[in-house]
Amino acid sequence: MATQAANINLSGLERRIDSVSEATRRIETELALSNKKIDSVSNDLAKVNRDLQALKTSFESFLNEHRKAAALQKAATELIRVRQELEQSFGDYKTVRETMLGVLQATDLALVKKTTISQVTEELMLSTPDYWLAPCLIAVSAWIGNDRDLADRAIAEAMKRDEEKTALTMALICRRNNRTDTCYEWLSIYFAKQTVSNFTRSNFTYLNAYLNGVFGPDEKHMCDDYVAKWMKEIQENGDDFESKQAEQWRAYCEDFTVNLEGQFPQMSACVHEYDAISAYVSRINSVDKIAYNFSKMKNVEVDQQKLKKDIDQTLVALISRYDSKEEPLRKEEQYLMAVRNFDGDTEAAKASILAAERKKREETIDLIGQMTNVIVAKEGVRPSEKKTAVSFLSSYIRNGFETYITEKKPTFPEQITLEVEDWRGVSTDGTNGAALKTDFEQHMERRRAETLSAIQTQRPQQLKIASLVLAVLGVICLVPMFPLGVILLIGAVGLFLSSSKAVKDIATNTVNSNADFDGRILSGKQKIDAALSEWTQAQSLVRKFESEQIRDIVA
């Protein structure tokens, strides 16, 4: 009865376990389905996020394009307004500029009556009561009409309005008409207004034209003193001018340093001091290249006619330049045009304006800086300007060159240290080549002996004795201990074969090692000869260079 009760209880338990297992399977199935749904929802969310991101990007692009379109439309409208204001407020200024250019052209061609010019210019004087160019126009008209009194009064008025621009304009006009003395009077006034520490690119253009005789001979030396005064001011500014100039031209010469690659291949491979040798010799080898560079600048043939035409163009540019009173509206016009050029991108427009202003500021430096930039510039510079700059800075260029060419001299070695294989030797003048090669060979022979000794440590004789002992033991044990005797005999045969192979290996290795050392000794001697030959060449080149005066590269 007890057994039956136990069976019944177990049966119920098994059913419960089955029920729990079934429930567990259902739960696992439901969990799997839930996971699939979760994965599906996650994928849907990821897709939604991607769609939202694409929508955001598209919307931002739309907004950006909309802003650019609005900015472009506004710029077009504002540009019309600004230009209308310019026309209303400064239209007469523009007319004066155009008339001045027309008068100069008419004077060249002699196609307009003097009375016509006089009538037109006087009307413009009345319509622009504060513009500096208007009285200049009256003065030119009075000169044409031979009215000296009117010309003097007009020039006096122009000088009150803008002394610097008036002086430069009149100097350039006098140059066109070959009035040399009067030209230099005006040019001296213009030069007097310049500050050496704030020298523009245009200032240097006029100085270059003067120094190259575009304005004619300065027989009264009206302008020479200004040039000397500027140079003196720069030299005496107490800012280590001389040392800075020397460093400037030393660094410039470095760009011409000749690479010695391939000239001393053996020294570069086995001489410890090669870097110091290369540093000095490469500079010596660069002298011709540097001298040619400056000679080409200094000895260039100046095309006087072209230079005169260029200066006439600067007169046109000076006359055509808008007045400072127009600047706020002109800057606004410039910005609006930039917005239009960049299709409504206001940030790009502002960046372009800032870049232009930065470049303009960078172009205004001291006179020495202008000359330096002219020499260094690869393009966009007149040959005559390079010639002028080199002539002025020649003493500083020489000092910089001498520093460049001699600063590596102290590090040029008195002797060299050769390293071939693991041998080292020293030579002062290359004449001890035989002794060095003998020492090298002895060193290599010692290494050969060590190598051959190591080879001989393989002892085939010992292997033969061991094989004989095993053979004897094998014979003894062959009958009473048959398996052991066979094993000993087999070992004896193996040792005997090994000893024979060892003998052959020693012979082969000895032959190979001897051949290897013979080749290395021969190659090492050749390297020593080649390195000493190159060292002699380098010393000879240096001695020849140092026996002469340092070349005048700007002669």
PDB file of C-alpha atoms in Angstrom, residues 200-409:
ATOM      1  CA  THR A 200      52.935 101.546 -48.914  1.00  0.00           C
ATOM      2  CA  ARG A 201      53.475  99.539 -52.062  1.00  0.00           C
ATOM      3  CA  SER A 202      52.530 102.635 -54.093  1.00  0.00           C
ATOM      4  CA  ASN A 203      55.095 104.737 -52.226  1.00  0.00           C
ATOM      5  CA  PHE A 204      57.792 102.302 -53.270  1.00  0.00           C
ATOM      6  CA  THR A 205      56.542 102.326 -56.870  1.00  0.00           C
ATOM      7  CA  TYR A 206      57.141 106.103 -57.090  1.00  0.00           C
ATOM      8  CA  LEU A 207      60.497 105.837 -55.311  1.00  0.00           C
ATOM      9  CA  ASN A 208      61.568 103.143 -57.778  1.00  0.00           C
ATOM     10  CA  ALA A 209      60.489 105.315 -60.723  1.00  0.00           C
ATOM     11  CA  TYR A 210      62.490 108.228 -59.327  1.00  0.00           C
ATOM     12  CA  LEU A 211      65.641 106.159 -58.772  1.00  0.00           C
ATOM     13  CA  ASN A 212      65.428 104.720 -62.280  1.00  0.00           C
ATOM     14  CA  GLY A 213      65.243 108.169 -63.894  1.00  0.00           C
ATOM     15  CA  VAL A 214      61.589 108.123 -64.995  1.00  0.00           C
ATOM     16  CA  PHE A 215      61.155 111.702 -63.733  1.00  0.00           C
ATOM     17  CA  GLY A 216      64.335 112.861 -65.429  1.00  0.00           C
ATOM     18  CA  PRO A 217      67.645 113.931 -63.879  1.00  0.00           C
ATOM     19  CA  ASP A 218      67.359 115.389 -60.365  1.00  0.00           C
ATOM     20  CA  GLU A 219      70.009 118.014 -60.997  1.00  0.00           C
ATOM     21  CA  LYS A 220      69.125 120.045 -57.892  1.00  0.00           C
ATOM     22  CA  HIS A 221      68.984 116.896 -55.729  1.00  0.00           C
ATOM     23  CA  MET A 222      65.555 117.810 -54.397  1.00  0.00           C
ATOM     24  CA  CYS A 223      64.654 114.225 -53.529  1.00  0.00           C
ATOM     25  CA  ASP A 224      67.997 112.566 -52.746  1.00  0.00           C
ATOM     26  CA  ASP A 225      67.984 113.853 -49.209  1.00  0.00           C
ATOM     27  CA  TYR A 226      64.632 112.252 -48.427  1.00  0.00           C
ATOM     28  CA  VAL A 227      65.863 108.804 -49.433  1.00  0.00           C
ATOM     29  CA  ALA A 228      68.989 109.211 -47.301  1.00  0.00           C
ATOM     30  CA  LYS A 229      66.854 110.497 -44.419  1.00  0.00           C
ATOM     31  CA  TRP A 230      64.524 107.462 -44.583  1.00  0.00           C
ATOM     32  CA  MET A 231      67.407 104.998 -44.548  1.00  0.00           C
ATOM     33  CA  LYS A 232      69.007 106.796 -41.608  1.00  0.00           C
ATOM     34  CA  GLU A 233      65.754 106.760 -39.642  1.00  0.00           C
ATOM     35  CA  ILE A 234      65.441 103.009 -40.087  1.00  0.00           C
ATOM     36  CA  GLN A 235      69.072 102.351 -39.158  1.00  0.00           C
ATOM     37  CA  GLU A 236      68.828 104.479 -36.015  1.00  0.00           C
ATOM     38  CA  ASN A 237      65.541 103.192 -34.687  1.00  0.00           C
ATOM     39  CA  GLY A 238      67.390 101.238 -31.958  1.00  0.00           C
ATOM     40  CA  ASP A 239      65.682  97.969 -32.788  1.00  0.00           C
ATOM     41  CA  ASP A 240      68.746  95.827 -33.671  1.00  0.00           C
ATOM     42  CA  PHE A 241      68.289  96.782 -37.298  1.00  0.00           C
ATOM     43  CA  GLU A 242      71.689  95.558 -38.478  1.00  0.00           C
ATOM     44  CA  SER A 243      71.436  92.134 -36.825  1.00  0.00           C
ATOM     45  CA  LYS A 244      67.861  91.640 -38.006  1.00  0.00           C
ATOM     46  CA  GLN A 245      68.865  92.426 -41.563  1.00  0.00           C
ATOM     47  CA  ALA A 246      71.810  90.021 -41.377  1.00  0.00           C
ATOM     48  CA  GLU A 247      69.498  87.269 -40.115  1.00  0.00           C
ATOM     49  CA  GLN A 248      66.901  88.096 -42.785  1.00  0.00           C
ATOM     50  CA  TRP A 249      69.382  87.601 -45.644  1.00  0.00           C
ATOM     51  CA  ARG A 250      71.135  84.671 -43.995  1.00  0.00           C
ATOM     52  CA  ALA A 251      67.791  82.868 -43.916  1.00  0.00           C
ATOM     53  CA  TYR A 252      67.110  83.920 -47.518  1.00  0.00           C
ATOM     54  CA  CYS A 253      70.414  82.393 -48.659  1.00  0.00           C
ATOM     55  CA  GLU A 254      69.557  79.112 -46.936  1.00  0.00           C
ATOM     56  CA  ASP A 255      66.953  78.427 -49.614  1.00  0.00           C
ATOM     57  CA  PHE A 256      69.795  78.177 -52.161  1.00  0.00           C
ATOM     58  CA  THR A 257      71.798  75.565 -50.236  1.00  0.00           C
ATOM     59  CA  VAL A 258      72.960  72.845 -52.633  1.00  0.00           C
ATOM     60  CA  ASN A 259      72.151  69.254 -51.702  1.00  0.00           C
ATOM     61  CA  LEU A 260      75.327  67.113 -51.723  1.00  0.00           C
ATOM     62  CA  GLU A 261      73.455  63.872 -52.336  1.00  0.00           C
ATOM     63  CA  GLY A 262      75.681  61.624 -54.450  1.00  0.00           C
ATOM     64  CA  GLN A 263      78.779  63.862 -54.284  1.00  0.00           C
ATOM     65  CA  PHE A 264      80.403  62.040 -51.345  1.00  0.00           C
ATOM     66  CA  PRO A 265      78.593  58.677 -51.203  1.00  0.00           C
ATOM     67  CA  GLN A 266      81.260  56.811 -49.231  1.00  0.00           C
ATOM     68  CA  MET A 267      81.787  59.514 -46.624  1.00  0.00           C
ATOM     69  CA  SER A 268      78.031  59.725 -46.096  1.00  0.00           C
ATOM     70  CA  ALA A 269      78.018  55.970 -45.429  1.00  0.00           C
ATOM     71  CA  CYS A 270      80.989  55.519 -43.099  1.00  0.00           C
ATOM     72  CA  VAL A 271      82.303  58.889 -41.793  1.00  0.00           C
ATOM     73  CA  HIS A 272      80.934  60.049 -38.454  1.00  0.00           C
ATOM     74  CA  GLU A 273      81.532  63.754 -39.169  1.00  0.00           C
ATOM     75  CA  TYR A 274      79.772  63.721 -42.530  1.00  0.00           C
ATOM     76  CA  ASP A 275      76.881  65.972 -41.429  1.00  0.00           C
ATOM     77  CA  ALA A 276      79.316  68.729 -40.398  1.00  0.00           C
ATOM     78  CA  ILE A 277      81.264  68.313 -43.661  1.00  0.00           C
ATOM     79  CA  SER A 278      78.072  68.419 -45.720  1.00  0.00           C
ATOM     80  CA  ALA A 279      76.735  71.495 -43.885  1.00  0.00           C
ATOM     81  CA  TYR A 280      79.783  73.591 -44.804  1.00  0.00           C
ATOM     82  CA  VAL A 281      80.556  72.235 -48.284  1.00  0.00           C
ATOM     83  CA  SER A 282      76.920  72.490 -49.409  1.00  0.00           C
ATOM     84  CA  ARG A 283      76.973  76.210 -48.575  1.00  0.00           C
ATOM     85  CA  ILE A 284      80.246  76.712 -50.413  1.00  0.00           C
ATOM     86  CA  ASN A 285      78.695  75.007 -53.437  1.00  0.00           C
ATOM     87  CA  SER A 286      75.698  77.361 -53.293  1.00  0.00           C
ATOM     88  CA  VAL A 287      77.738  80.550 -53.843  1.00  0.00           C
ATOM     89  CA  ASP A 288      77.412  80.549 -57.646  1.00  0.00           C
ATOM     90  CA  LYS A 289      73.685  79.978 -57.403  1.00  0.00           C
ATOM     91  CA  ILE A 290      73.195  82.847 -54.938  1.00  0.00           C
ATOM     92  CA  ALA A 291      75.454  85.198 -56.898  1.00  0.00           C
ATOM     93  CA  TYR A 292      73.574  84.450 -60.126  1.00  0.00           C
ATOM     94  CA  ASN A 293      70.272  85.173 -58.400  1.00  0.00           C
ATOM     95  CA  PHE A 294      71.341  88.657 -57.247  1.00  0.00           C
ATOM     96  CA  SER A 295      73.313  89.413 -60.412  1.00  0.00           C
ATOM     97  CA  LYS A 296      70.207  88.766 -62.487  1.00  0.00           C
ATOM     98  CA  MET A 297      68.283  91.271 -60.354  1.00  0.00           C
ATOM     99  CA  LYS A 298      70.938  93.971 -60.170  1.00  0.00           C
ATOM    100  CA  ASN A 299      72.047  93.903 -63.802  1.00  0.00           C
ATOM    101  CA  VAL A 300      68.607  93.730 -65.386  1.00  0.00           C
ATOM    102  CA  GLU A 301      68.054  96.135 -68.271  1.00  0.00           C
ATOM    103  CA  VAL A 302      65.388  98.646 -67.271  1.00  0.00           C
ATOM    104  CA  ASP A 303      62.809  99.329 -69.968  1.00  0.00           C
ATOM    105  CA  GLN A 304      62.372 103.076 -69.511  1.00  0.00           C
ATOM    106  CA  GLN A 305      59.424 103.352 -71.882  1.00  0.00           C
ATOM    107  CA  LYS A 306      57.515 100.587 -70.173  1.00  0.00           C
ATOM    108  CA  LEU A 307      58.261 102.054 -66.766  1.00  0.00           C
ATOM    109  CA  LYS A 308      56.979 105.453 -67.926  1.00  0.00           C
ATOM    110  CA  LYS A 309      53.785 103.858 -69.187  1.00  0.00           C
ATOM    111  CA  ASP A 310      53.377 102.100 -65.846  1.00  0.00           C
ATOM    112  CA  ILE A 311      53.782 105.394 -63.992  1.00  0.00           C
ATOM    113  CA  ASP A 312      51.232 107.034 -66.298  1.00  0.00           C
ATOM    114  CA  GLN A 313      48.841 104.242 -65.343  1.00  0.00           C
ATOM    115  CA  THR A 314      49.387 105.055 -61.671  1.00  0.00           C
ATOM    116  CA  LEU A 315      48.331 108.639 -62.475  1.00  0.00           C
ATOM    117  CA  VAL A 316      45.134 107.303 -64.016  1.00  0.00           C
ATOM    118  CA  ALA A 317      44.568 105.117 -60.949  1.00  0.00           C
ATOM    119  CA  LEU A 318      45.222 108.054 -58.606  1.00  0.00           C
ATOM    120  CA  ILE A 319      42.774 110.308 -60.418  1.00  0.00           C
ATOM    121  CA  SER A 320      40.165 107.533 -60.678  1.00  0.00           C
ATOM    122  CA  ARG A 321      40.307 106.691 -56.958  1.00  0.00           C
ATOM    123  CA  TYR A 322      37.227 107.745 -55.011  1.00  0.00           C
ATOM    124  CA  ASP A 323      37.491 110.391 -52.289  1.00  0.00           C
ATOM    125  CA  SER A 324      37.680 109.590 -48.579  1.00  0.00           C
ATOM    126  CA  LYS A 325      34.241 111.164 -48.084  1.00  0.00           C
ATOM    127  CA  GLU A 326      32.807 108.448 -50.310  1.00  0.00           C
ATOM    128  CA  GLU A 327      34.408 105.658 -48.311  1.00  0.00           C
ATOM    129  CA  PRO A 328      31.448 104.636 -46.083  1.00  0.00           C
ATOM    130  CA  LEU A 329      29.144 104.247 -49.082  1.00  0.00           C
ATOM    131  CA  ARG A 330      31.897 102.614 -51.154  1.00  0.00           C
ATOM    132  CA  LYS A 331      32.517 100.049 -48.433  1.00  0.00           C
ATOM    133  CA  GLU A 332      28.811  99.305 -48.262  1.00  0.00           C
ATOM    134  CA  GLU A 333      28.736  98.943 -52.037  1.00  0.00           C
ATOM    135  CA  GLN A 334      31.741  96.605 -51.895  1.00  0.00           C
ATOM    136  CA  TYR A 335      30.026  94.391 -49.308  1.00  0.00           C
ATOM    137  CA  LEU A 336      26.760  94.238 -51.253  1.00  0.00           C
ATOM    138  CA  MET A 337      28.620  93.312 -54.416  1.00  0.00           C
ATOM    139  CA  ALA A 338      30.400  90.556 -52.502  1.00  0.00           C
ATOM    140  CA  VAL A 339      27.045  89.200 -51.280  1.00  0.00           C
ATOM    141  CA  ARG A 340      25.888  89.142 -54.883  1.00  0.00           C
ATOM    142  CA  ASN A 341      29.084  87.453 -56.055  1.00  0.00           C
ATOM    143  CA  PHE A 342      28.678  84.757 -53.373  1.00  0.00           C
ATOM    144  CA  ASP A 343      25.000  84.144 -54.251  1.00  0.00           C
ATOM    145  CA  GLY A 344      23.665  85.531 -50.991  1.00  0.00           C
ATOM    146  CA  ASP A 345      26.198  83.884 -48.657  1.00  0.00           C
ATOM    147  CA  THR A 346      26.731  86.776 -46.239  1.00  0.00           C
ATOM    148  CA  GLU A 347      29.380  84.974 -44.173  1.00  0.00           C
ATOM    149  CA  ALA A 348      31.513  84.285 -47.247  1.00  0.00           C
ATOM    150  CA  ALA A 349      31.038  87.899 -48.349  1.00  0.00           C
ATOM    151  CA  LYS A 350      32.210  89.246 -44.972  1.00  0.00           C
ATOM    152  CA  ALA A 351      35.192  86.881 -45.011  1.00  0.00           C
ATOM    153  CA  SER A 352      36.251  88.097 -48.461  1.00  0.00           C
ATOM    154  CA  ILE A 353      36.021  91.742 -47.349  1.00  0.00           C
ATOM    155  CA  LEU A 354      38.089  91.038 -44.219  1.00  0.00           C
ATOM    156  CA  ALA A 355      40.689  89.180 -46.279  1.00  0.00           C
ATOM    157  CA  ALA A 356      40.992  92.129 -48.678  1.00  0.00           C
ATOM    158  CA  GLU A 357      41.375  94.575 -45.795  1.00  0.00           C
ATOM    159  CA  ARG A 358      43.976  92.344 -44.115  1.00  0.00           C
ATOM    160  CA  LYS A 359      45.972  92.120 -47.340  1.00  0.00           C
ATOM    161  CA  LYS A 360      45.865  95.904 -47.692  1.00  0.00           C
ATOM    162  CA  ARG A 361      47.161  96.335 -44.132  1.00  0.00           C
ATOM    163  CA  GLU A 362      49.941  93.822 -44.742  1.00  0.00           C
ATOM    164  CA  GLU A 363      51.050  95.792 -47.796  1.00  0.00           C
ATOM    165  CA  THR A 364      51.744  98.832 -45.609  1.00  0.00           C
ATOM    166  CA  ILE A 365      55.078  98.258 -43.859  1.00  0.00           C
ATOM    167  CA  ASP A 366      58.374 100.113 -43.535  1.00  0.00           C
ATOM    168  CA  LEU A 367      60.575 100.935 -46.526  1.00  0.00           C
ATOM    169  CA  ILE A 368      63.063  98.132 -45.815  1.00  0.00           C
ATOM    170  CA  GLY A 369      60.199  95.678 -45.531  1.00  0.00           C
ATOM    171  CA  GLN A 370      58.867  96.783 -48.914  1.00  0.00           C
ATOM    172  CA  MET A 371      62.285  96.328 -50.504  1.00  0.00           C
ATOM    173  CA  THR A 372      62.726  92.926 -48.881  1.00  0.00           C
ATOM    174  CA  ASN A 373      59.317  91.760 -50.136  1.00  0.00           C
ATOM    175  CA  VAL A 374      60.202  92.941 -53.637  1.00  0.00           C
ATOM    176  CA  ILE A 375      63.398  90.872 -53.681  1.00  0.00           C
ATOM    177  CA  VAL A 376      61.751  87.773 -52.219  1.00  0.00           C
ATOM    178  CA  ALA A 377      58.637  87.927 -54.437  1.00  0.00           C
ATOM    179  CA  LYS A 378      58.508  85.323 -57.202  1.00  0.00           C
ATOM    180  CA  GLU A 379      56.099  87.266 -59.414  1.00  0.00           C
ATOM    181  CA  GLY A 380      54.024  90.442 -59.626  1.00  0.00           C
ATOM    182  CA  VAL A 381      57.061  92.726 -59.257  1.00  0.00           C
ATOM    183  CA  ARG A 382      58.745  94.918 -61.851  1.00  0.00           C
ATOM    184  CA  PRO A 383      62.370  93.932 -62.631  1.00  0.00           C
ATOM    185  CA  SER A 384      63.381  97.538 -62.028  1.00  0.00           C
ATOM    186  CA  GLU A 385      61.973  97.326 -58.486  1.00  0.00           C
ATOM    187  CA  LYS A 386      64.121  94.279 -57.732  1.00  0.00           C
ATOM    188  CA  LYS A 387      67.130  96.151 -59.086  1.00  0.00           C
ATOM    189  CA  THR A 388      66.389  99.156 -56.872  1.00  0.00           C
ATOM    190  CA  ALA A 389      65.844  97.026 -53.785  1.00  0.00           C
ATOM    191  CA  VAL A 390      69.075  95.053 -54.266  1.00  0.00           C
ATOM    192  CA  SER A 391      71.052  98.274 -54.798  1.00  0.00           C
ATOM    193  CA  PHE A 392      69.720  99.743 -51.558  1.00  0.00           C
ATOM    194  CA  LEU A 393      70.080  96.619 -49.439  1.00  0.00           C
ATOM    195  CA  SER A 394      73.344  95.334 -50.934  1.00  0.00           C
ATOM    196  CA  SER A 395      75.433  95.922 -47.783  1.00  0.00           C
ATOM    197  CA  TYR A 396      72.907  94.074 -45.611  1.00  0.00           C
ATOM    198  CA  ILE A 397      72.645  91.260 -48.146  1.00  0.00           C
ATOM    199  CA  ARG A 398      76.449  90.900 -48.100  1.00  0.00           C
ATOM    200  CA  ASN A 399      76.497  90.716 -44.296  1.00  0.00           C
ATOM    201  CA  GLY A 400      73.750  88.112 -44.258  1.00  0.00           C
ATOM    202  CA  PHE A 401      75.512  86.089 -46.945  1.00  0.00           C
ATOM    203  CA  GLU A 402      78.814  86.144 -45.068  1.00  0.00           C
ATOM    204  CA  THR A 403      77.051  84.910 -41.946  1.00  0.00           C
ATOM    205  CA  TYR A 404      75.376  82.180 -43.964  1.00  0.00           C
ATOM    206  CA  ILE A 405      78.589  81.051 -45.634  1.00  0.00           C
ATOM    207  CA  THR A 406      80.820  81.114 -42.534  1.00  0.00           C
ATOM    208  CA  GLU A 407      78.566  80.024 -39.665  1.00  0.00           C
ATOM    209  CA  LYS A 408      79.211  76.325 -40.433  1.00  0.00           C
ATOM    210  CA  LYS A 409      82.966  76.805 -40.816  1.00  0.00           C
TER     211      LYS A 409
END
